mmCIF file of C-alpha atoms in Angstrom:
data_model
loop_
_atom_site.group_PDB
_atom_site.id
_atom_site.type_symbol
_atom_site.label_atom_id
_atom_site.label_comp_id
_atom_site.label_asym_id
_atom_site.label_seq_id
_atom_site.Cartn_x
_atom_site.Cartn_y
_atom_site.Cartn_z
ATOM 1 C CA UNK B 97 0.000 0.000 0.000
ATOM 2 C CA UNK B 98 1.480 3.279 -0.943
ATOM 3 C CA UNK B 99 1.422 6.302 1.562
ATOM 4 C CA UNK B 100 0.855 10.094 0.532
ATOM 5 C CA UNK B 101 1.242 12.265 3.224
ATOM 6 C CA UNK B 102 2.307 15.418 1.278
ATOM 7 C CA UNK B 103 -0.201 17.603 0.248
ATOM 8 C CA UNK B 104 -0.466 17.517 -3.421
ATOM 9 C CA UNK B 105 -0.297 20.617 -5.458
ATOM 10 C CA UNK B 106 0.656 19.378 -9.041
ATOM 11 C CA UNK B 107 0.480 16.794 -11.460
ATOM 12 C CA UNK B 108 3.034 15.914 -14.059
ATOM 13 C CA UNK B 109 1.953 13.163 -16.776
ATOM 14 C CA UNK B 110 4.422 11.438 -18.897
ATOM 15 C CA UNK B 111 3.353 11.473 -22.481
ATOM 16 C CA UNK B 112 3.479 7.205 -22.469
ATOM 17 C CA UNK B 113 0.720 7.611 -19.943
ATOM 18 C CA UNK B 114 -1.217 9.898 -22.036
ATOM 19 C CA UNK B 115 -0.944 7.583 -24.975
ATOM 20 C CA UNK B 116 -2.073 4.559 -22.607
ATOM 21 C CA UNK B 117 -4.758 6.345 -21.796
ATOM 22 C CA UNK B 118 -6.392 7.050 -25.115
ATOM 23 C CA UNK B 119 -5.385 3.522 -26.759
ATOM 24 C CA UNK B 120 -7.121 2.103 -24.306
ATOM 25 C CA UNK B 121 -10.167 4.286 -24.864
ATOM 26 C CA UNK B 122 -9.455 3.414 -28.990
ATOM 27 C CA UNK B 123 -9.767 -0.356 -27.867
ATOM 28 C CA UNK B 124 -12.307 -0.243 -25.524
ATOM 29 C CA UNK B 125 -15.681 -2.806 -25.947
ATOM 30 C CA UNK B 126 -18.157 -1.358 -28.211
ATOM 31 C CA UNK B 127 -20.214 -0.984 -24.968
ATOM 32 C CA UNK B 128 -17.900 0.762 -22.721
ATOM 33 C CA UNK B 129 -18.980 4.312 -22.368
ATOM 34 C CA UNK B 130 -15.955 5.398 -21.066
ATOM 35 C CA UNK B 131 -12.428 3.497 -19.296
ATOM 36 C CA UNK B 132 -11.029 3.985 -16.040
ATOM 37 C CA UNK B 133 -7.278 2.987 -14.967
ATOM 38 C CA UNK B 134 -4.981 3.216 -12.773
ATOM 39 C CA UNK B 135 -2.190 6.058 -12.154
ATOM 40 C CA UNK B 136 1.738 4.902 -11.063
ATOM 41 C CA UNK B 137 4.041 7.137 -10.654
ATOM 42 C CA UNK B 138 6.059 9.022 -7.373
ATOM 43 C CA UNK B 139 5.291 11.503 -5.289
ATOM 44 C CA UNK B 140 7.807 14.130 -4.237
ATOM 45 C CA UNK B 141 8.106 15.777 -1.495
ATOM 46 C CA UNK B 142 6.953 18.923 -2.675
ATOM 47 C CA UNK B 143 3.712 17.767 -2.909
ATOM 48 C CA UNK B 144 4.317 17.265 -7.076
ATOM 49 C CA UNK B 145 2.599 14.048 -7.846
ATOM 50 C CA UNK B 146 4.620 12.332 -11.064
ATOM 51 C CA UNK B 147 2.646 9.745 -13.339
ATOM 52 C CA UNK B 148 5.008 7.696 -15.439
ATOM 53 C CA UNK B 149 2.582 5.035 -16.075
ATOM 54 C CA UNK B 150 -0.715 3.602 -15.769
ATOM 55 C CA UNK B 151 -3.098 0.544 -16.719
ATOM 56 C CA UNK B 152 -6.906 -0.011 -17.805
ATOM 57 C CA UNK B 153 -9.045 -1.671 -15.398
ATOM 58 C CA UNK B 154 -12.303 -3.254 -16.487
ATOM 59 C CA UNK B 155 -15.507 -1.751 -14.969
ATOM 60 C CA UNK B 156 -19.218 -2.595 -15.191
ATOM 61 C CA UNK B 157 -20.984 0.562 -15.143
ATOM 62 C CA UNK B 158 -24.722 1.460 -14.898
ATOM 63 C CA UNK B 159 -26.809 4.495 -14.051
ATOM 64 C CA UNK B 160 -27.244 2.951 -10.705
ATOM 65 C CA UNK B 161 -23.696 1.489 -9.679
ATOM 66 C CA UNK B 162 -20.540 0.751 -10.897
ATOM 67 C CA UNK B 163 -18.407 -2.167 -9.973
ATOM 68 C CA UNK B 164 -14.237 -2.577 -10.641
ATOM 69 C CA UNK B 165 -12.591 -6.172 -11.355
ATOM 70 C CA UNK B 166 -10.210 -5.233 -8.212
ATOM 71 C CA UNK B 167 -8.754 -9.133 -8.738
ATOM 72 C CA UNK B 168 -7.436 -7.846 -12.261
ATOM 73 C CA UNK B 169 -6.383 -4.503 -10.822
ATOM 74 C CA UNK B 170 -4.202 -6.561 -7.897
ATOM 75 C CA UNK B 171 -2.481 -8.471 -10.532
ATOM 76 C CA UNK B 172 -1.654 -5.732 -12.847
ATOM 77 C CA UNK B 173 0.005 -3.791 -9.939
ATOM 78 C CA UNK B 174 2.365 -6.956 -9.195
ATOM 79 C CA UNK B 175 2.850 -7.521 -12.627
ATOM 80 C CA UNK B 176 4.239 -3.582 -12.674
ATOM 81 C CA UNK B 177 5.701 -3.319 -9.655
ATOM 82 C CA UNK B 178 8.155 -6.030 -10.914
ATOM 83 C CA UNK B 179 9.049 -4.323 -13.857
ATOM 84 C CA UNK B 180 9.436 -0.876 -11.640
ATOM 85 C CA UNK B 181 9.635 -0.923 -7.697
ATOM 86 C CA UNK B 182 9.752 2.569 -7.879
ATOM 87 C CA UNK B 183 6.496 3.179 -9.081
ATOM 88 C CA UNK B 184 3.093 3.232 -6.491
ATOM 89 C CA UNK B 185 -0.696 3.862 -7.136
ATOM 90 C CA UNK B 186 -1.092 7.728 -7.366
ATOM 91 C CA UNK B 187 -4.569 8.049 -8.199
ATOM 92 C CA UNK B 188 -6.674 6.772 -11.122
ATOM 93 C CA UNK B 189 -7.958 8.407 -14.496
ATOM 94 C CA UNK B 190 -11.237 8.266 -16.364
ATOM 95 C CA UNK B 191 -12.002 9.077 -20.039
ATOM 96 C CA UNK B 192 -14.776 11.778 -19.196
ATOM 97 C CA UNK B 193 -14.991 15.265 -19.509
ATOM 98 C CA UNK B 194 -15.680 15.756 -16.412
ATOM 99 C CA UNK B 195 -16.040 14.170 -12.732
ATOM 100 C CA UNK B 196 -19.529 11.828 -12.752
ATOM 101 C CA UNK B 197 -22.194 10.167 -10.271
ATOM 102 C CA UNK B 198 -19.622 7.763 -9.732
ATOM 103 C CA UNK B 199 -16.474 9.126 -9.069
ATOM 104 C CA UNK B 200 -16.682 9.173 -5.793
ATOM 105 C CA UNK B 201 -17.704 5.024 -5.202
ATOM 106 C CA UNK B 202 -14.452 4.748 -7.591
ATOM 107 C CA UNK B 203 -12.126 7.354 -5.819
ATOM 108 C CA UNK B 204 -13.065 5.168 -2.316
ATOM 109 C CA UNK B 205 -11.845 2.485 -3.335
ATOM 110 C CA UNK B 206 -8.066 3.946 -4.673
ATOM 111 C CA UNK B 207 -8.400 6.158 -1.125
ATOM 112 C CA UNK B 208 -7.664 2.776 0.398
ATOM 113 C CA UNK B 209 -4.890 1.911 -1.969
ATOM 114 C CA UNK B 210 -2.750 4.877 -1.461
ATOM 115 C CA UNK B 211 -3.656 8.345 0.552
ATOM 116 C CA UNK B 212 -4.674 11.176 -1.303
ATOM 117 C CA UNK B 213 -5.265 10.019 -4.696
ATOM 118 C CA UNK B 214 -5.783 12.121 -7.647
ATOM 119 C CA UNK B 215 -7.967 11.673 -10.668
ATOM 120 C CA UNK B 216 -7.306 12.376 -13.940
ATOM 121 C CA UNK B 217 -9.818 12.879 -16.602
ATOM 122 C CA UNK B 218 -9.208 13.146 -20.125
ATOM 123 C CA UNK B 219 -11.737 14.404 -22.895
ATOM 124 C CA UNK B 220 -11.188 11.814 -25.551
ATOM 125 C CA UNK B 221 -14.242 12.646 -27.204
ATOM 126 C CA UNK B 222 -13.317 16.284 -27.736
ATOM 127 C CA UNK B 223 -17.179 17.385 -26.596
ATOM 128 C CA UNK B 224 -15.738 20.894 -26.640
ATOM 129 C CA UNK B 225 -13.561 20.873 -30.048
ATOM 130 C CA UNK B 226 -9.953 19.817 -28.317
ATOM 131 C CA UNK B 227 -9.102 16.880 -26.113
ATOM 132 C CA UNK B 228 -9.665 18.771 -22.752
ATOM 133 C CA UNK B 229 -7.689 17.354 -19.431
ATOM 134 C CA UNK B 230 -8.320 17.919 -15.782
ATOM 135 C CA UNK B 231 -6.272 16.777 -12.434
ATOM 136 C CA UNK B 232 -8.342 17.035 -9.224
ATOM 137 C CA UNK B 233 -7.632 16.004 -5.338
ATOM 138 C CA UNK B 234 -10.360 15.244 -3.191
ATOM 139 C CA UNK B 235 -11.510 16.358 0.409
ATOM 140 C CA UNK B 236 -14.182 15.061 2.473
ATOM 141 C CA UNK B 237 -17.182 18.071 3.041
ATOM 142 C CA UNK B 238 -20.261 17.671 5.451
ATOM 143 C CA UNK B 239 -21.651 17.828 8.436
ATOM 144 C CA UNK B 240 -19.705 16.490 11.711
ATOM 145 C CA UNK B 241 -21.608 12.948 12.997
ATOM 146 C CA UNK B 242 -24.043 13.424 9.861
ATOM 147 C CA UNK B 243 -23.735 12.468 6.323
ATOM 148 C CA UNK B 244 -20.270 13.672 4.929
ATOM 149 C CA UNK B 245 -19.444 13.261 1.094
ATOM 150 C CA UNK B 246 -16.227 14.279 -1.456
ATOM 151 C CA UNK B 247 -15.927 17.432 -3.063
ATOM 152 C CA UNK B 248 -13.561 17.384 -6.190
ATOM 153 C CA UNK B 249 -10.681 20.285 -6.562
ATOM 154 C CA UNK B 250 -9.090 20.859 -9.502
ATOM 155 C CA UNK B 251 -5.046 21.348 -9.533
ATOM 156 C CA UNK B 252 -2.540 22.565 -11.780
ATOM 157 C CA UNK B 253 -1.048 19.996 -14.274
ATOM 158 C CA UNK B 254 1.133 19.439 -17.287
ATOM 159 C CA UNK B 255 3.119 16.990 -19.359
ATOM 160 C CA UNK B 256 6.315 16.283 -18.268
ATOM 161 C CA UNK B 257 9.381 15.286 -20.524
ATOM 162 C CA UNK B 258 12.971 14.967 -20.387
ATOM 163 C CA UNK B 259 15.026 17.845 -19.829
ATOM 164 C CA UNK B 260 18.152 18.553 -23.018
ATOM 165 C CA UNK B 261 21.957 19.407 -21.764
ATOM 166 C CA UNK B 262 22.902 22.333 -24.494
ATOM 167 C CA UNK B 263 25.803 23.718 -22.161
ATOM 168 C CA UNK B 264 27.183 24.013 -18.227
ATOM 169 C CA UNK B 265 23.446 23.906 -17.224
ATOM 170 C CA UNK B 266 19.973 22.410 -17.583
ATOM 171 C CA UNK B 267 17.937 24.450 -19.921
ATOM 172 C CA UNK B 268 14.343 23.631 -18.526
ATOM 173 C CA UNK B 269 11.741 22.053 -20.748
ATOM 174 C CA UNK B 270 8.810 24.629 -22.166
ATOM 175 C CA UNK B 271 5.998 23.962 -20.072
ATOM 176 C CA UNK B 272 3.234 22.628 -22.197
ATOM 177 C CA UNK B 273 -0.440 22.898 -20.751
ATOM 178 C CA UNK B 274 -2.556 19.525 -21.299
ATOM 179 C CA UNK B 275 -5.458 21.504 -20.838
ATOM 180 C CA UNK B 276 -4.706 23.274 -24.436
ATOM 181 C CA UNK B 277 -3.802 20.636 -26.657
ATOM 182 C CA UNK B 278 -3.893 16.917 -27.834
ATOM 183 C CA UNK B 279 -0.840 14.699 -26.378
ATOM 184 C CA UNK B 280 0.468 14.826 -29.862
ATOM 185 C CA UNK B 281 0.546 18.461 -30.592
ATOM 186 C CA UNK B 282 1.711 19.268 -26.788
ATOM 187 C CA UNK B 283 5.096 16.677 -27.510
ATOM 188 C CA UNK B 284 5.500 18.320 -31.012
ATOM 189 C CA UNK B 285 5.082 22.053 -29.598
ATOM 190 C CA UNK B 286 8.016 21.262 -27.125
ATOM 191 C CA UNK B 287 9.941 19.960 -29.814
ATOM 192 C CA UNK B 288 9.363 23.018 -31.572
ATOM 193 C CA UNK B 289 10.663 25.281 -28.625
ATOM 194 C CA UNK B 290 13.722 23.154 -27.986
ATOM 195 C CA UNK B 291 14.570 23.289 -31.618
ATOM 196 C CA UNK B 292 14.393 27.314 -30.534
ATOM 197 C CA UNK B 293 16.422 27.166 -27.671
ATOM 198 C CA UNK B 294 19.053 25.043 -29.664
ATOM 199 C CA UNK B 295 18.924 27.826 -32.517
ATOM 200 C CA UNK B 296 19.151 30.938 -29.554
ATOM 201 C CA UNK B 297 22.673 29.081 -28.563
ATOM 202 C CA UNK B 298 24.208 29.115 -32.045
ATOM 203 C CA UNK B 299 23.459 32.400 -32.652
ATOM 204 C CA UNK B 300 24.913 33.639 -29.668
ATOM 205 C CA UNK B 301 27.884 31.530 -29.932
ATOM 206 C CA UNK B 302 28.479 32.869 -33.625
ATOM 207 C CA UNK B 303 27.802 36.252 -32.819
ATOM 208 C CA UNK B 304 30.019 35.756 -29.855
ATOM 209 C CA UNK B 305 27.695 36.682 -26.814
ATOM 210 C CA UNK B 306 28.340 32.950 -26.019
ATOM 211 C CA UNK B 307 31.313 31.164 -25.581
ATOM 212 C CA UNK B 308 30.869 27.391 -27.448
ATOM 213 C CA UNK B 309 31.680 24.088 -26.429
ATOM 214 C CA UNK B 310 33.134 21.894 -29.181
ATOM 215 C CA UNK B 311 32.058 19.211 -27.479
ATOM 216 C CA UNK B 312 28.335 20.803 -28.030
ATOM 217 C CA UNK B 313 29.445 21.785 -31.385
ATOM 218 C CA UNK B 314 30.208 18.084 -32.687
ATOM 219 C CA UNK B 315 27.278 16.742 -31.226
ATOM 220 C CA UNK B 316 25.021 19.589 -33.745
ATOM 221 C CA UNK B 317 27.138 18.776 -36.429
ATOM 222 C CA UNK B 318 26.399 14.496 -36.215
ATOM 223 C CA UNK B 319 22.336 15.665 -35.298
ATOM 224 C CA UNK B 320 22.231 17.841 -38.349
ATOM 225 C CA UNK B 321 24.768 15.317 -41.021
ATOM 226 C CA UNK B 322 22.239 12.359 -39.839
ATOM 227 C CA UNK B 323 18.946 14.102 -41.400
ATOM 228 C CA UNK B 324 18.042 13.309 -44.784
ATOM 229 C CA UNK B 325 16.827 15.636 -46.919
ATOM 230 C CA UNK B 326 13.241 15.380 -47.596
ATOM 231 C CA UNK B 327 10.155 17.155 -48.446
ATOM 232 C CA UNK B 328 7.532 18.294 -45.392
ATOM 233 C CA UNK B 329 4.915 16.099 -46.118
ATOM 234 C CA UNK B 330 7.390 13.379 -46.168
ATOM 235 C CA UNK B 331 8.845 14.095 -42.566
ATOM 236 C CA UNK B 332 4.780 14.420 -41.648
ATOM 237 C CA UNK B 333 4.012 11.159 -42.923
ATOM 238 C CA UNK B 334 7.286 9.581 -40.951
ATOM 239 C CA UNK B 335 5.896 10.831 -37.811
ATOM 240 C CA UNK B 336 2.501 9.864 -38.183
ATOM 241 C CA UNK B 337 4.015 6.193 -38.895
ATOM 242 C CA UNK B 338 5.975 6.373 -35.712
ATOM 243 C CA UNK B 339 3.033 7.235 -33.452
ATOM 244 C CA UNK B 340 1.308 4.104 -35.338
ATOM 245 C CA UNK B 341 4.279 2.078 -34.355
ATOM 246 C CA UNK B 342 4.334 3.244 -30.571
ATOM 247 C CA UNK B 343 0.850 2.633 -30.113
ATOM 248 C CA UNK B 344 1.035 -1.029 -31.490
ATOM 249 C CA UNK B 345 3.879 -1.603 -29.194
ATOM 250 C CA UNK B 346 2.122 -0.316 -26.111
ATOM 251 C CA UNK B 347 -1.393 -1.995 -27.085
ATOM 252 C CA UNK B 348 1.261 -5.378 -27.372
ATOM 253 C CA UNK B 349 2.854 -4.741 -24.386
ATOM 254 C CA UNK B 350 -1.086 -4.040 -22.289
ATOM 255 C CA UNK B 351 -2.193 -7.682 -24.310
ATOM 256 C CA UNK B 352 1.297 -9.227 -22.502
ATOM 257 C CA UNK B 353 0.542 -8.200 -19.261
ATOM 258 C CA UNK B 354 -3.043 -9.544 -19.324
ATOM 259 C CA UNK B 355 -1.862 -12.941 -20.488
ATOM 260 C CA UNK B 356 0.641 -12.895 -17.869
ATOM 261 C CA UNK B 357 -2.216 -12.513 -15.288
ATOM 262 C CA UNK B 358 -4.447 -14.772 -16.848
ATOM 263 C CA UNK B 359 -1.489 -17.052 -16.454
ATOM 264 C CA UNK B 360 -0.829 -16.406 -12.857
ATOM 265 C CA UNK B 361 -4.152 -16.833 -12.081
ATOM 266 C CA UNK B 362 -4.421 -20.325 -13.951
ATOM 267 C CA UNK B 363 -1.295 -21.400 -12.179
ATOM 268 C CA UNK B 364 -2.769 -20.367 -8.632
ATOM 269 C CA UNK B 365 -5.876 -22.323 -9.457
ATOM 270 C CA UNK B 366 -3.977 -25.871 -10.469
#
């Protein structure tokens, strides 16, 4: 069981979470409404929650109650916690636009998992024109020895991605806003600004403001001798390919897992 006792005031999302999240929502039963998953990730200790992964757990839902496969959602956790110790239940996500009648019987049940869980929602419908996402923490409202319920707060969150080493120090990655944009067009806009910031140094290096580092220098040179020349649509149809290619690879590596649990599970029954 994973323990939260910082206060959270931020979510980070990888982008491989992000992409989890809406191939699983691609893939879902023709009678799934919506899915709902798990969050893994860290928590630090300045109360910045950190999602680096996450899984799909399969839900029965009706206008009257809705009811988790928690056996499934216990296996999947070993099955990831052996791939990554360092990774606990943060909170879980749900592809809604907003929070619903039964968010609260669902964010019970990952309060007893881990303290403090967030949820996550994630607009893969687009009701509003643009894939809208939301981070909220919960807190219990009501009246003392009466009825008491959960009242949903929405916090601050963005995409996180690897930082680039131009010079001495760390230039920090451009924040990019989930809220804004699709996970595709929020990884390519922070490609776009590093590809700025890398531009920004040779200038001032060649103007002289700057004093270069060969070492830097070589490394450009190899990036820059290793693209092929080609035409725009071309590079735009390479890209689209790749995103093809990483979502086959994690929709393989989701149908893995499950046969590894149906396999435990098998194993523990003969």
């Amino acid at each position: 069981m994973a323990s939260q006792n910082t206060c959270v005031k931020q979510v980070l999302i990888h982008p491989t979470a992000l992409f989890t999240i809406i191939d699983s929502y691609e893939r879902r039963n023709e009678d799934a409404k919506r899915v709902i998953g798990t969050l893994l990730g860290r928590v630090e200790k300045n109360g910045v929650v950190e999602v680096t992964n996450c899984f799909t757990v399969p839900h029965v839902e009706t206008q009257d109650e809705v009811a988790l496969d928690k056996e499934y959602a216990i296996s999947m956790l070993d099955l990831h916690k052996q791939a990554s110790r360092t990774e606990d239940i943060v909170g879980w996500f749900a592809t809604s636009d907003d929070v619903t009648d039964h968010s609260t019987l669902i964010h019970e049940y990952y309060s007893i998992a881990t303290d403090n869980p967030i949820h996550f929602t994630v607009d893969t419908q687009m009701k509003n024109g643009r894939m809208a996402m939301k981070a909220y923490v919960s807190s219990t409202m009501g009246v003392p020895g009466g009825t008491t319920g959960l009242i949903f707060t929405p916090i601050p969150h963005q995409s996180n991605t690897k930082k680039l080493k131009l010079s001495e120090g760390w230039i920090k990655e451009p924040s990019c806003s989930t809220e804004r944009c699709a996970p595709r067009i929020t990884i390519n806009r922070c490609l776009v600004d590093r590809l700025k910031e890398t531009l920004q140094y040779v200038k001032e290096v060649v103007n002289g403001d700057r004093v270069g580092d060969n070492e830097i220098g070589r490394k450009l040179m190899s990036i820059v001798g290793s693209v092929p020349q080609m035409e725009a649509s071309q590079v735009e149809q390479m890209m689209n390919n790749n995103m093809q290619d990483l979502l086959m690879v994690l929709y393989l590596s989701s149908l893995t897992k499950s046969q590894l649990s149906v396999g435990n599970k098998l194993n523990s029954i003969m």
